Amino acid sequence: MAERSTAAVDVADNSDDQSLTAQADQSTADGVAKNQEQETDSDAAQENTETGIDGSGKMPPLELHSGHKLARRYRLEECVTRLDGFSSWRAVDEKLRRAVGVHILPADHSRARSVLASARSSALLSDPRFVQVLDAVEENDVVYVVHEWLPDATELTALLAAGPLEVYDAYQMVSQISSAMAAAHREGLAHLRLNPNAVLRTSTGQWRIRGLAVNAALRGVSSDTPQRTDTESIGALLYAALTQRWPYESDAYGMSGLPKDIGLISPDQVRAGVHRGLSELAMRALVNDGATASRHESPCTTPEELVKAIGEMPRIRPPEPAFTTPPEYQRTTYQQGTYGRPAPHPGVTQPVPAPPPPLQSRTGKALKWAVSALLIAALGLGSWQLADALMEQGGKADDTNKTQTTDENDKSSSAPKPAQPIAITSAGDFDPMGDGSEKPSDVAKVYDDTPGTYWQTDFYLSSDFGRLKPGVGVILDLGKVQEVGEVTVSFVGNTSVELRAAPSNAGGRPTSLDGFTEVAQGSGESVILKPEETLKSRYLLVWLTELPVQADDGKWRGRVVDVKVSS
């Protein structure tokens, strides 16, 4: 047992949480608060010290409703939180046609300035391990912060409701969260409200953190030791992932707290079968006031120290996939040639049946003589035909030579023509669903025949362009309408691609994706795109539909090294 500080995680009484949540649900203008991706956790803020108009210590909420638009762009859909003078919504960005989350509070709110400053600082980090802040604006006496919405992600709270995480999943969670927070602290940013509601796991198994700096600003939370606060929060997350228990006496986030008056006990004392290394790691992060148990090493007081401690642990590998052994093949008596025979006894050699004797009867002898006569007649007839052919060959030699020459000419005329390269006169980037451009200054590198150069896309948060758009690409101009046989594209990393073509009678280069027709597709690092039918076109579109993770920067982006077009 050991003592530890409780500065890192703010835990409110559940009865207060329920009453505040009920009030928030009742106050929503559209009457709906399903909390599908709730930006702020269920424990209500304990720092409400402002004096509101109604004298309750809270500022009155803004009168907003579903369908309301901000900046003629963000349409509010569903209120997921409304308390303490601000509200959080699921909304739709009508310009980019994607779901987003929005925090809204009055411009004269006491925390409006700090929320704006925190949101803008967080937006500059551009780390894909954090839910990105997309916009932070003050207009019309309203301050609002727009952030990503991840419909395929699941909160750690929901994952732990089903039970503790597997050892490998807990290891991945603490590794990714620790390294992300270490990067944030290097940029001077802290979270201060890192709890199971702020940690998400995507469908691809990546862990994401939301509310960096913004959640604390919305609630007015601050700390004199932000690195220690976030480190203890990571320890609490790992403790909960290993035991399905909250490492404090109060119940929180759907989990039971520890028994009272016994202090902090290690995870392997709470639940049998807990990984020893991860149990000690959780204790080193939680017990960071120096009061460690004798078997524990020095405490971790910063995310950087936690990352170093994880690196010193033996690596935990993913579990091997389980394969069921197929049942042993059972031979039955219905196999060919065994029906009706007695089953062989083990260890007894079965007799091999003898072949039938040759034909010895009168009929058999007659049959042998008949066959012999037929063979002799066939041999004589064949010899006569061969001699006749040799005699006629001399007189027809000239005709044969002429015929042979004609056949060779016919064969040479029907042989396929070798493919001829088609020159690319110019190229341009193509991003009709975004801002219209994707690295236009480098697009000529796709046909410059220079090794080591490439055109690359912007980086995205997943292989499907962060679900922002169906793809991006490069338009090739062949100078005139030509017959295209195949297009070879080289990438950095395994990339999915389509070849699209504009109609041969197109008046000019199309400006929308509908102006091109798909003629071939493939995936890999070197892809040959060959249309099934004859293709005549001047404008070709190399359309990237799925991106790889690049090894040098760890980001999802496409890189086109070279494009060759041939007839």
XYZ file of C-alpha atoms in Angstrom:
567
model
C 0.000 0.000 0.000
C 1.121 3.525 -0.604
C -0.120 7.088 -0.499
C -0.477 9.326 -3.556
C -1.780 12.741 -4.537
C -5.208 13.318 -6.038
C -4.366 16.502 -7.906
C -4.460 14.847 -11.296
C -8.025 13.611 -11.558
C -11.016 15.669 -10.511
C -13.749 13.273 -9.314
C -17.186 14.586 -8.431
C -19.877 12.897 -6.416
C -22.085 10.740 -8.659
C -25.277 12.158 -7.228
C -24.217 15.634 -8.298
C -23.239 14.278 -11.702
C -26.632 12.731 -12.233
C -28.520 15.849 -11.190
C -26.436 18.093 -13.411
C -26.731 15.695 -16.320
C -30.476 15.557 -15.846
C -30.650 19.346 -15.796
C -28.544 19.483 -18.948
C -30.831 17.014 -20.724
C -33.930 18.925 -19.672
C -32.484 22.224 -20.839
C -31.637 21.127 -24.388
C -33.698 23.068 -26.884
C -34.341 19.994 -29.021
C -34.975 17.707 -26.054
C -32.232 15.224 -27.070
C -28.937 14.478 -25.345
C -27.787 10.980 -26.219
C -24.087 11.566 -25.466
C -22.915 9.494 -28.428
C -19.541 11.231 -28.388
C -19.761 13.434 -25.315
C -16.974 15.975 -25.339
C -17.076 16.709 -21.623
C -17.308 13.911 -19.078
C -20.245 13.222 -16.808
C -18.653 14.500 -13.619
C -19.993 18.041 -13.277
C -17.553 20.881 -12.729
C -16.808 21.680 -9.120
C -15.248 25.040 -9.840
C -18.432 27.043 -10.598
C -17.698 30.256 -8.740
C -19.158 32.780 -11.168
C -22.282 34.703 -10.188
C -25.008 34.239 -12.808
C -28.014 36.362 -13.529
C -30.236 33.931 -11.649
C -27.923 33.900 -8.626
C -27.218 30.158 -8.968
C -23.498 30.613 -9.646
C -23.835 29.650 -13.334
C -24.164 31.795 -16.409
C -27.420 31.306 -18.331
C -27.005 29.049 -21.413
C -27.283 30.489 -24.922
C -30.647 30.012 -26.593
C -29.617 27.570 -29.332
C -31.539 24.805 -31.034
C -31.122 22.087 -33.650
C -30.857 23.571 -37.120
C -29.170 26.788 -35.940
C -26.199 27.758 -38.150
C -22.910 29.327 -37.146
C -21.041 31.371 -39.758
C -23.594 30.105 -42.326
C -21.628 26.872 -42.322
C -21.927 24.803 -39.129
C -25.459 23.436 -38.677
C -26.184 22.305 -35.118
C -27.720 18.830 -34.984
C -27.740 17.503 -31.406
C -26.823 18.943 -28.022
C -24.643 16.485 -26.067
C -23.756 18.743 -23.083
C -25.258 21.931 -21.677
C -23.951 23.152 -18.307
C -21.878 25.832 -16.600
C -22.700 28.477 -19.212
C -21.506 26.566 -22.280
C -22.931 23.827 -24.515
C -21.418 21.145 -26.737
C -23.047 19.987 -29.959
C -22.771 17.492 -32.753
C -22.960 19.555 -35.935
C -22.481 19.328 -39.708
C -19.943 21.344 -41.689
C -22.070 22.022 -44.767
C -19.111 23.320 -46.757
C -17.013 20.140 -46.444
C -20.000 17.830 -45.844
C -18.692 16.201 -42.680
C -19.701 15.837 -39.038
C -17.959 18.050 -36.486
C -18.220 18.864 -32.794
C -18.791 22.419 -31.539
C -18.362 24.057 -28.112
C -20.342 27.305 -27.724
C -20.290 29.899 -24.954
C -21.134 33.622 -24.691
C -18.369 36.058 -25.575
C -18.756 37.718 -22.152
C -18.280 34.412 -20.325
C -15.452 34.629 -17.811
C -13.630 31.757 -19.540
C -14.220 32.810 -23.153
C -10.743 34.346 -23.593
C -8.940 31.337 -22.122
C -11.030 28.901 -24.220
C -10.137 30.776 -27.419
C -6.457 30.905 -26.515
C -6.345 27.206 -25.568
C -8.181 26.128 -28.735
C -5.860 28.122 -31.008
C -2.774 26.777 -29.258
C -4.070 23.212 -29.536
C -4.840 23.687 -33.242
C -1.181 24.529 -33.903
C -0.007 21.116 -32.626
C -1.326 19.200 -35.694
C -0.599 15.824 -34.091
C -2.863 13.038 -35.471
C -2.951 11.377 -32.035
C -5.169 14.223 -30.804
C -8.683 15.097 -31.946
C -7.925 18.189 -34.006
C -9.318 21.665 -33.379
C -10.566 22.888 -36.752
C -11.739 26.425 -35.946
C -11.892 28.853 -33.011
C -13.949 32.011 -33.643
C -15.573 34.897 -31.827
C -18.450 36.587 -33.667
C -21.877 38.016 -32.863
C -21.219 37.918 -29.103
C -20.565 34.158 -29.319
C -17.353 32.148 -28.963
C -17.314 28.708 -30.567
C -14.667 26.023 -31.024
C -15.039 23.444 -33.818
C -13.280 20.088 -33.548
C -13.202 16.720 -35.293
C -16.017 14.235 -34.805
C -15.040 10.556 -34.896
C -18.160 8.444 -35.480
C -16.161 5.182 -35.578
C -14.341 5.789 -32.271
C -15.292 4.331 -28.868
C -14.623 5.960 -25.515
C -12.469 4.100 -23.012
C -15.439 4.408 -20.626
C -17.552 2.214 -22.925
C -14.704 -0.271 -23.488
C -14.193 -0.729 -19.735
C -17.915 -1.242 -19.182
C -17.451 -4.656 -20.813
C -14.471 -5.563 -18.594
C -10.721 -4.907 -18.257
C -8.676 -4.562 -21.426
C -6.493 -7.359 -22.710
C -2.815 -7.022 -21.791
C -1.726 -6.023 -25.305
C -4.535 -3.462 -25.637
C -3.652 -1.889 -22.271
C 0.013 -1.765 -23.299
C -0.840 -0.064 -26.603
C -3.129 2.413 -24.858
C -0.585 3.571 -22.270
C 2.222 3.653 -24.867
C 0.320 5.792 -27.364
C -1.252 8.101 -24.772
C 2.085 8.665 -22.985
C 4.021 9.476 -26.156
C 1.246 11.811 -27.341
C 1.167 13.733 -24.058
C 4.978 13.932 -24.006
C 4.839 15.581 -27.445
C 2.129 17.990 -26.264
C 4.113 19.035 -23.175
C 7.161 19.697 -25.333
C 5.019 22.290 -27.097
C 3.850 23.761 -23.788
C 0.355 22.218 -23.866
C -1.297 20.235 -21.059
C -4.612 18.398 -20.854
C -5.443 18.497 -17.105
C -8.712 16.554 -17.623
C -7.346 13.288 -19.059
C -9.960 10.726 -18.044
C -11.695 7.709 -19.671
C -14.152 10.016 -21.468
C -11.287 11.880 -23.159
C -9.572 8.755 -24.555
C -10.942 7.118 -27.723
C -10.052 3.993 -29.682
C -10.743 4.078 -33.414
C -11.884 1.158 -35.523
C -8.280 0.711 -36.733
C -6.997 0.242 -33.173
C -5.398 3.691 -32.797
C -5.843 5.632 -29.570
C -6.836 9.306 -29.783
C -7.062 12.054 -27.139
C -9.681 14.802 -27.305
C -10.028 18.064 -25.455
C -6.310 18.926 -25.206
C -6.169 22.203 -23.224
C -9.754 23.051 -24.297
C -11.622 20.837 -21.819
C -9.693 22.306 -18.897
C -10.299 25.856 -20.152
C -14.045 25.210 -20.482
C -14.169 24.022 -16.855
C -11.690 26.577 -15.496
C -9.224 23.884 -14.386
C -5.567 24.807 -13.872
C -2.532 23.246 -12.219
C 0.829 24.420 -10.884
C 2.351 21.069 -11.925
C 0.687 20.215 -15.265
C 3.158 17.478 -16.237
C 2.690 15.630 -12.951
C -1.072 16.065 -13.208
C -1.242 14.506 -16.679
C 1.180 11.724 -15.693
C -0.973 10.707 -12.730
C -4.013 10.779 -15.008
C -2.289 8.329 -17.394
C -1.535 6.102 -14.401
C -5.209 6.177 -13.417
C -6.213 5.222 -16.965
C -3.816 2.256 -16.986
C -4.978 1.186 -13.504
C -8.610 1.217 -14.676
C -7.734 -0.642 -17.901
C -6.059 -3.439 -15.927
C -8.592 -3.810 -13.105
C -11.882 -2.179 -14.171
C -11.627 -0.229 -10.887
C -11.073 3.514 -10.388
C -7.910 4.015 -8.241
C -9.614 6.348 -5.764
C -12.214 5.801 -3.092
C -15.032 7.463 -5.052
C -16.871 5.648 -7.838
C -16.463 7.307 -11.237
C -16.929 6.682 -14.972
C -19.119 3.644 -14.354
C -16.455 1.916 -12.242
C -16.273 1.174 -8.538
C -13.611 2.876 -6.474
C -11.162 1.181 -4.136
C -12.272 0.065 -0.670
C -12.005 2.851 1.863
C -9.297 3.141 4.518
C -6.838 0.775 2.786
C -5.033 3.289 0.576
C -3.732 2.622 -2.909
C -3.006 -1.042 -3.641
C -1.341 -2.253 -6.817
C -3.469 -3.608 -9.703
C -2.135 -7.171 -9.290
C -3.503 -7.119 -5.725
C -6.940 -6.025 -6.965
C -7.329 -8.592 -9.724
C -5.642 -11.899 -10.395
C -3.668 -12.375 -13.593
C -2.685 -8.715 -14.084
C 0.559 -8.206 -16.011
C 3.284 -7.516 -13.426
C 5.178 -4.956 -15.520
C 2.075 -2.911 -16.349
C 0.936 -3.085 -12.718
C 4.214 -1.556 -11.521
C 4.094 1.032 -14.312
C 0.633 2.175 -13.167
C 1.898 2.522 -9.600
C 4.966 4.507 -10.690
C 2.696 6.980 -12.490
C 0.098 7.185 -9.718
C 2.405 7.336 -6.703
C 4.412 10.363 -7.800
C 4.852 12.135 -4.475
C 7.756 9.901 -3.520
C 5.751 7.611 -1.208
C 6.346 4.431 -3.220
C 6.110 0.848 -2.068
C 9.443 -0.917 -1.493
C 9.219 -3.108 -4.594
C 8.509 -0.196 -6.930
C 11.153 1.747 -8.759
C 11.394 5.535 -8.756
C 8.102 7.340 -9.536
C 7.358 8.879 -12.940
C 6.438 12.544 -12.681
C 6.337 13.539 -16.374
C 4.979 11.854 -19.519
C 8.540 11.819 -20.881
C 9.684 9.707 -17.921
C 6.699 7.436 -18.440
C 7.653 6.934 -22.116
C 11.209 6.063 -21.032
C 9.904 3.572 -18.461
C 7.717 1.898 -21.089
C 10.705 1.634 -23.414
C 12.685 -0.193 -20.732
C 9.954 -2.823 -20.303
C 10.037 -6.084 -22.273
C 7.884 -5.544 -25.321
C 4.406 -7.043 -25.095
C 3.494 -8.698 -28.371
C -0.031 -9.145 -29.742
C -1.674 -12.509 -29.063
C -1.280 -15.185 -31.696
C -4.421 -15.798 -33.758
C -6.261 -18.918 -32.626
C -6.771 -21.629 -35.234
C -9.025 -24.614 -34.635
C -7.515 -27.985 -35.625
C -9.646 -29.679 -38.303
C -11.037 -33.098 -37.305
C -9.014 -36.107 -38.414
C -10.153 -37.562 -41.722
C -12.226 -40.674 -41.126
C -12.072 -43.297 -43.864
C -15.352 -45.155 -44.313
C -16.202 -48.491 -45.938
C -17.934 -46.599 -48.748
C -14.638 -45.563 -50.378
C -14.090 -46.750 -53.943
C -13.164 -50.407 -54.122
C -13.923 -51.197 -50.459
C -17.696 -51.568 -50.398
C -18.674 -55.004 -49.211
C -15.169 -55.994 -48.139
C -14.360 -56.805 -44.524
C -12.501 -54.099 -42.651
C -8.763 -54.790 -42.375
C -7.422 -55.732 -38.965
C -4.545 -53.679 -37.556
C -1.139 -55.262 -38.080
C -2.360 -57.783 -40.693
C -0.886 -57.499 -44.201
C -3.592 -57.668 -46.843
C -2.979 -60.067 -49.761
C -2.479 -58.454 -53.175
C -4.877 -59.919 -55.751
C -3.071 -61.691 -58.651
C -3.584 -60.408 -62.229
C -5.898 -62.455 -64.488
C -4.160 -65.129 -66.641
C -3.639 -64.457 -70.370
C -6.100 -65.693 -72.976
C -5.509 -69.449 -73.370
C -8.789 -70.637 -74.915
C -9.546 -71.185 -78.671
C -11.424 -67.914 -78.857
C -8.511 -66.081 -77.277
C -6.016 -67.468 -79.807
C -8.252 -66.419 -82.711
C -8.553 -62.936 -81.313
C -4.747 -62.617 -81.046
C -4.272 -63.631 -84.688
C -6.914 -61.103 -85.825
C -5.221 -58.284 -83.980
C -1.827 -59.208 -85.426
C -3.212 -59.176 -88.967
C -4.728 -55.749 -88.501
C -1.409 -54.385 -87.259
C 0.478 -55.758 -90.268
C -2.084 -54.252 -92.697
C -1.896 -50.875 -91.008
C 1.927 -50.918 -91.166
C 1.932 -51.701 -94.890
C -0.608 -48.988 -95.703
C 1.384 -46.407 -93.783
C 4.635 -47.326 -95.582
C 2.972 -46.974 -99.000
C 1.575 -43.528 -98.170
C 4.984 -42.361 -96.917
C 6.739 -43.444 -100.101
C 4.116 -41.718 -102.261
C 4.540 -38.481 -100.343
C 8.351 -38.544 -100.739
C 8.056 -39.008 -104.510
C 5.744 -36.003 -104.898
C 7.790 -33.716 -102.614
C 10.442 -32.934 -105.243
C 7.934 -31.624 -107.784
C 6.188 -29.377 -105.317
C 9.236 -27.857 -103.618
C 8.900 -24.517 -105.395
C 5.218 -24.238 -104.596
C 5.902 -25.094 -100.993
C 8.527 -22.350 -100.720
C 6.124 -19.808 -102.158
C 3.366 -20.861 -99.823
C 5.735 -20.777 -96.885
C 6.781 -17.225 -97.698
C 3.194 -16.106 -97.985
C 2.332 -17.660 -94.636
C 5.259 -15.930 -92.989
C 4.144 -12.578 -94.424
C 0.619 -13.169 -93.143
C 1.935 -14.035 -89.665
C 4.179 -10.988 -89.540
C 1.345 -8.713 -90.617
C -0.958 -10.043 -87.855
C 1.637 -9.760 -85.017
C 0.751 -7.097 -82.403
C 2.578 -3.816 -82.640
C 4.910 -2.999 -79.731
C 3.611 -0.403 -77.260
C 4.798 3.124 -77.944
C 5.303 5.669 -75.130
C 2.986 8.681 -75.113
C 4.472 11.961 -73.937
C 2.763 13.869 -71.111
C 2.712 17.553 -72.018
C 1.562 18.852 -68.618
C -0.036 17.790 -65.338
C -2.090 19.372 -62.564
C -3.255 18.414 -59.075
C -6.951 17.585 -58.630
C -8.872 17.972 -55.340
C -12.512 18.791 -56.192
C -13.845 17.929 -52.700
C -11.355 20.041 -50.705
C -9.828 23.462 -51.157
C -8.999 22.735 -54.796
C -5.236 22.172 -54.521
C -2.867 19.464 -53.281
C 0.838 20.440 -53.514
C 0.534 21.984 -57.037
C 4.186 23.092 -57.108
C 5.443 19.475 -57.127
C 3.006 17.907 -59.581
C 5.486 18.029 -62.519
C 7.663 15.501 -60.667
C 5.308 12.675 -61.666
C 6.686 12.700 -65.246
C 10.158 14.297 -64.929
C 11.985 10.903 -65.215
C 14.122 11.910 -62.235
C 14.605 9.134 -59.655
C 13.978 10.027 -56.011
C 11.451 12.808 -56.704
C 7.729 12.547 -56.131
C 4.490 14.506 -55.765
C 2.743 13.984 -52.440
C -0.685 14.767 -50.998
C -1.437 16.565 -47.758
C -1.435 14.305 -44.683
C -4.688 12.818 -43.376
C -5.818 11.065 -40.206
C -6.655 7.733 -41.854
C -6.148 5.842 -45.112
C -9.571 6.987 -46.390
C -8.584 10.681 -46.256
C -9.961 11.100 -42.746
C -13.444 10.564 -44.288
C -13.231 14.085 -45.619
C -13.254 13.235 -49.333
C -13.321 10.216 -51.674
C -9.811 10.876 -53.006
C -7.332 13.212 -54.695
C -5.278 12.852 -57.824
C -3.266 14.162 -60.759
C -4.659 15.125 -64.183
C -2.383 14.264 -67.138
C -2.642 16.244 -70.396
C -1.469 14.235 -73.454
C -1.651 17.302 -75.734
C -4.274 15.773 -78.027
C -6.708 12.884 -78.156
C -4.712 9.663 -78.360
C -5.355 5.946 -78.019
C -4.158 4.816 -74.578
C -3.123 1.213 -74.013
C -1.934 1.293 -70.416
C -0.713 3.608 -67.662
C 2.008 2.551 -65.187
C 2.115 4.381 -61.836
C 4.845 4.045 -59.177
C 4.162 4.973 -55.526
C 5.946 5.171 -52.194
C 3.964 2.649 -50.159
C 1.029 0.408 -51.065
C -1.583 2.758 -52.579
C -5.018 2.111 -54.116
C -5.582 3.978 -57.380
C -8.080 4.340 -60.207
C -7.467 5.429 -63.803
C -10.183 7.772 -65.031
C -10.475 9.369 -68.462
C -12.304 12.336 -69.917
C -14.444 11.695 -73.034
C -12.597 12.026 -76.330
C -14.965 14.830 -77.346
C -14.470 16.817 -74.134
C -14.248 20.504 -74.893
C -11.534 21.058 -72.279
C -10.080 19.746 -69.045
C -12.952 18.670 -66.708
C -13.243 20.477 -63.377
C -15.313 17.889 -61.464
C -14.933 14.188 -60.735
C -18.121 13.490 -62.717
C -16.286 14.673 -65.834
C -14.116 11.530 -65.758
C -15.068 7.882 -66.243
C -13.316 5.048 -64.398
C -11.569 2.673 -66.841
C -9.182 0.671 -64.590
C -8.105 0.257 -60.968
C -5.457 -1.457 -58.859
C -3.274 -1.209 -55.773
C 0.390 -1.650 -54.846
C 3.661 0.229 -55.156
C 3.885 -0.235 -58.952
C 0.480 -0.516 -60.621
C -0.278 -1.169 -64.310
C -3.686 0.292 -65.206
C -4.931 -1.226 -68.464
C -8.409 -0.366 -69.799
C -10.521 -3.358 -70.824
C -11.821 -1.548 -73.901
C -10.212 0.757 -76.456
C -9.610 4.136 -74.822
C -9.169 7.422 -76.662
C -8.733 10.547 -74.571
C -6.586 13.610 -74.045
C -7.053 14.043 -70.274
C -6.319 11.163 -67.867
C -6.894 11.279 -64.088
C -4.704 9.202 -61.737
C -7.162 9.100 -58.791
C -5.822 7.967 -55.377
C -8.524 6.279 -53.249
C -6.595 4.778 -50.299
C -3.379 6.095 -48.750
C -0.488 4.341 -46.967
C 1.305 5.376 -43.780
C 4.659 6.881 -44.731
C 7.590 5.490 -42.758
C 9.508 8.768 -42.468
C 6.781 10.853 -40.776
C 4.175 8.249 -39.715
C 1.347 10.104 -41.496
C -1.287 8.955 -43.993
C -0.389 10.499 -47.351
C 0.057 9.456 -50.990
C 3.313 9.848 -52.922
C 3.400 9.431 -56.724
C 6.963 8.814 -57.960
C 6.445 8.301 -61.692
C 3.687 7.936 -64.312
C 4.216 6.348 -67.759
C 1.571 6.332 -70.521
C 1.836 4.052 -73.573
C -0.347 3.226 -76.554
